[in-house]
Coordinates of C-alpha atoms in Angstrom, one line a residue:
Chain A
Q1 CA -10.1 17.9 -21.1
L2 CA -7.5 17.7 -19.1
Q3 CA -4.8 14.9 -19.2
L4 CA -1.7 12.9 -17.5
Q5 CA 0.5 11.3 -18.9
E6 CA 3.9 9.5 -17.1
S7 CA 7.3 9.1 -18.9
G8 CA 10.4 7.1 -17.8
P9 CA 12.5 4.1 -18.2
G10 CA 9.8 0.7 -17.6
L11 CA 13.0 -0.9 -15.9
V12 CA 15.5 -0.5 -12.9
K13 CA 18.0 -1.7 -11.8
P14 CA 18.2 -3.1 -8.0
S15 CA 19.9 -0.6 -5.3
E16 CA 19.2 2.1 -8.2
T17 CA 17.2 5.1 -8.2
L18 CA 13.5 5.1 -10.3
S19 CA 13.0 9.0 -12.2
L20 CA 9.4 9.4 -13.4
T21 CA 8.3 12.6 -14.9
C22 CA 4.4 13.2 -15.6
T23 CA 3.5 15.7 -18.1
V24 CA 0.4 17.4 -17.5
S25 CA -1.7 19.5 -20.6
G26 CA -5.1 20.6 -21.4
G27 CA -4.4 22.7 -17.3
S28 CA -2.4 24.8 -15.5
I29 CA 0.2 22.8 -12.7
S30 CA -0.2 25.9 -10.8
S31 CA -3.8 26.6 -10.0
S32 CA -4.2 27.0 -6.5
S33 CA -6.7 24.3 -6.5
Y34 CA -5.1 21.3 -6.6
Y35 CA -1.9 19.4 -5.8
W36 CA -0.2 16.3 -7.9
G37 CA 1.0 13.1 -6.9
W38 CA 2.3 9.7 -7.5
I39 CA 0.5 6.3 -6.6
R40 CA 1.1 2.4 -7.5
Q41 CA 0.1 -0.7 -8.2
P42 CA 2.2 -3.4 -7.7
P43 CA 0.9 -6.1 -10.3
G44 CA -2.4 -8.2 -8.9
K45 CA -2.1 -6.2 -5.9
G46 CA -3.5 -2.9 -4.6
L47 CA -3.2 0.9 -4.7
E48 CA -0.6 2.2 -2.3
W49 CA -0.1 6.5 -2.2
I50 CA 3.5 7.3 -2.9
G51 CA 2.7 11.3 -2.3
S52 CA 1.4 14.3 -3.1
I53 CA 3.1 18.2 -3.8
Y54 CA 1.1 21.4 -4.5
Y55 CA 2.6 24.4 -7.2
S56 CA 4.7 26.2 -4.3
G57 CA 6.4 23.0 -3.6
S58 CA 5.1 21.9 -0.5
T59 CA 5.1 17.6 -0.6
Y60 CA 3.5 15.3 1.9
Y61 CA 4.7 11.7 1.4
N62 CA 3.8 8.6 2.5
P63 CA 5.9 7.9 5.7
S64 CA 6.7 4.0 5.1
L65 CA 8.6 5.4 1.7
K66 CA 9.7 8.9 3.4
S67 CA 13.4 8.2 2.8
R68 CA 13.5 7.2 0.2
V69 CA 11.3 9.5 -1.9
T70 CA 11.4 12.9 -3.8
I71 CA 8.6 14.6 -5.4
S72 CA 9.3 17.8 -7.5
V73 CA 7.4 20.5 -9.6
D74 CA 8.5 22.4 -12.8
T75 CA 5.8 25.1 -13.3
S76 CA 7.6 26.2 -16.3
K77 CA 6.9 22.4 -18.1
N78 CA 3.9 22.2 -16.5
Q79 CA 5.6 18.8 -15.1
F80 CA 6.0 17.0 -12.0
S81 CA 8.7 14.2 -11.3
L82 CA 8.9 11.3 -9.1
K83 CA 12.5 9.9 -7.6
L84 CA 12.7 6.5 -5.5
S85 CA 16.0 5.3 -4.7
S86 CA 17.8 2.4 -3.7
V87 CA 15.0 0.2 -5.3
T88 CA 14.2 -3.3 -4.8
A89 CA 12.0 -6.0 -6.5
A90 CA 8.9 -4.7 -4.3
D91 CA 9.1 -1.2 -6.1
T92 CA 8.0 -3.1 -9.3
A93 CA 4.9 -1.7 -9.4
V94 CA 2.1 0.4 -12.1
Y95 CA 3.1 3.8 -11.1
Y96 CA 0.6 6.8 -11.5
C97 CA 0.4 10.2 -11.4
A98 CA -2.6 11.5 -10.6
R99 CA -4.6 15.3 -9.0
R100 CA -5.8 15.7 -6.2
N101 CA -8.5 18.1 -6.3
S102 CA -10.2 20.6 -3.4
G103 CA -12.6 18.3 -2.4
S104 CA -9.5 15.7 -1.5
S105 CA -10.2 12.9 -3.9
V106 CA -8.1 11.8 -7.1
D107 CA -10.0 13.3 -10.1
Y108 CA -7.5 12.5 -12.9
W109 CA -5.1 9.7 -13.6
G110 CA -2.6 9.2 -15.5
Q111 CA -3.1 6.0 -17.6
G112 CA 0.1 4.8 -16.0
T113 CA 3.4 2.9 -16.3
L114 CA 4.5 -0.3 -15.4
V115 CA 8.1 0.2 -14.1
T116 CA 10.5 -3.4 -13.7
V117 CA 12.9 -3.4 -11.1
S118 CA 15.5 -6.2 -12.0
S119 CA 18.9 -6.9 -12.8
Chain B
S1 CA -1.1 3.7 10.8
Y2 CA -4.9 4.1 10.0
E3 CA -6.1 0.9 8.3
L4 CA -8.8 0.3 5.6
T5 CA -10.9 -3.0 5.1
Q6 CA -12.8 -4.5 2.3
P7 CA -14.2 -7.7 1.4
L8 CA -11.8 -9.8 -1.1
S9 CA -14.8 -10.1 -3.6
V10 CA -18.7 -9.9 -3.9
S11 CA -21.3 -11.0 -6.0
V12 CA -24.1 -9.9 -7.6
A13 CA -26.8 -11.3 -10.4
L14 CA -27.4 -9.3 -13.2
G15 CA -29.7 -6.4 -12.1
Q16 CA -29.9 -6.6 -8.6
T17 CA -27.5 -4.6 -5.6
A18 CA -24.6 -5.1 -4.7
R19 CA -22.9 -3.5 -1.7
I20 CA -19.4 -2.7 -0.8
T21 CA -18.1 -2.1 2.9
C22 CA -15.1 -0.3 3.8
G23 CA -14.0 -0.5 7.2
G24 CA -12.3 2.4 9.3
N25 CA -12.1 3.4 13.2
N26 CA -14.4 5.9 13.1
I27 CA -14.5 6.5 9.2
G28 CA -17.8 8.1 9.7
S29 CA -15.6 11.5 10.8
K30 CA -13.9 11.5 7.5
N31 CA -14.1 11.9 4.1
V32 CA -14.7 9.0 2.0
H33 CA -13.9 8.6 -2.3
W34 CA -14.6 5.3 -3.9
Y35 CA -12.7 4.1 -7.6
Q36 CA -13.5 1.4 -10.1
Q37 CA -10.8 0.1 -11.7
K38 CA -11.0 -2.5 -14.1
P39 CA -8.0 -5.2 -15.9
G40 CA -5.8 -3.1 -17.3
Q41 CA -6.8 0.5 -17.1
A42 CA -6.1 3.3 -14.5
P43 CA -8.6 4.2 -11.8
V44 CA -11.8 6.0 -12.0
L45 CA -13.5 8.0 -9.4
V46 CA -16.9 6.5 -9.1
I47 CA -18.0 8.2 -5.8
Y48 CA -16.7 11.9 -3.6
R49 CA -17.0 12.6 -0.1
D50 CA -18.7 9.6 0.9
S51 CA -22.0 10.0 -1.5
N52 CA -21.5 12.6 -4.4
R53 CA -20.8 11.2 -7.8
P54 CA -18.8 13.1 -10.3
S55 CA -20.1 13.7 -13.7
G56 CA -20.7 11.0 -15.9
I57 CA -21.0 8.4 -13.5
P58 CA -24.4 6.8 -13.6
E59 CA -27.0 7.6 -10.4
R60 CA -27.1 3.5 -10.2
F61 CA -23.9 3.6 -8.1
S62 CA -24.4 5.5 -4.7
G63 CA -22.2 5.9 -1.1
S64 CA -23.3 6.5 2.4
N65 CA -20.6 6.3 5.6
S66 CA -21.3 6.1 9.2
G67 CA -19.1 5.1 12.2
N68 CA -17.0 2.7 11.4
T69 CA -18.0 1.8 7.9
A70 CA -18.5 3.6 4.3
T71 CA -20.6 1.3 2.2
L72 CA -20.4 1.9 -2.0
T73 CA -24.2 0.7 -3.6
I74 CA -24.4 -0.5 -6.5
S75 CA -28.0 -0.3 -8.0
R76 CA -29.3 -2.9 -11.0
A77 CA -25.9 -4.2 -11.4
Q78 CA -24.7 -5.1 -14.9
A79 CA -21.6 -6.6 -16.4
G80 CA -19.8 -3.7 -17.1
D81 CA -19.8 -3.0 -13.6
E82 CA -17.3 -5.6 -12.7
A83 CA -14.3 -4.0 -11.6
D84 CA -12.0 -3.9 -8.2
Y85 CA -13.9 -1.0 -6.0
Y86 CA -11.1 0.9 -3.6
C87 CA -12.1 3.0 -0.6
Q88 CA -10.2 5.5 -0.1
V89 CA -9.7 8.4 2.6
W90 CA -6.8 10.9 3.9
D91 CA -5.7 10.2 7.2
S92 CA -2.6 13.4 8.7
S93 CA -2.5 14.2 5.3
T94 CA -1.6 10.6 4.1
A95 CA -3.8 9.0 1.0
V96 CA -4.7 5.6 2.6
F97 CA -6.5 3.4 0.0
G98 CA -8.7 -0.1 0.9
T99 CA -7.7 -3.2 0.4
G100 CA -9.7 -3.6 -3.0
T101 CA -12.9 -5.7 -3.3
K102 CA -13.5 -7.2 -6.6
V103 CA -17.2 -7.2 -8.2
T104 CA -18.4 -10.3 -10.3
V105 CA -21.5 -9.9 -12.4
L106 CA -23.3 -12.9 -12.3

């Protein structure tokens, strides 16, 4: 059974860079059938897609966040990562890592990790 | 940018049918996916590509998509169906989520 697990600091200071890693187990991140991505959800609000990456390194980002986002992949560790720079309180959210399948739906999600931006 | 509009809330009596709409410009030309999210949990895929159910999702969940509206239908609603529901499409390599609908089972 595929599992995704987010890890990283739960508290980040304003203007600093948020960094999260997603570890994939029970399957290979190098499969040609899938994209891997990040989705976030501010407290009490809806879902927002941040971006996706293919195992080869090709990336797609939400235009509204593109200038601050970097997603990378480490196939040797079966992990992919998110960096979001110059964070503000508006970036406080539960961050989910997830898998997009060939049919374009998101079929596996991590449990989510709350990141709070505060001094 | 592409937008998806959902009703804020839908109420349904136990055992009856709930319909959740997702409005978008010519959404009928896109593949629509639906997710269920219960409090404190990650979303779960309940319908993919308009009307297909993943393994383990009850037949009570069904979907349709035409014109400017996609619809998720929950038949014979149960207390366990209380959750937030989100529609989602891809537009120019960008994932777009609907505004979300809270379903209450009375």
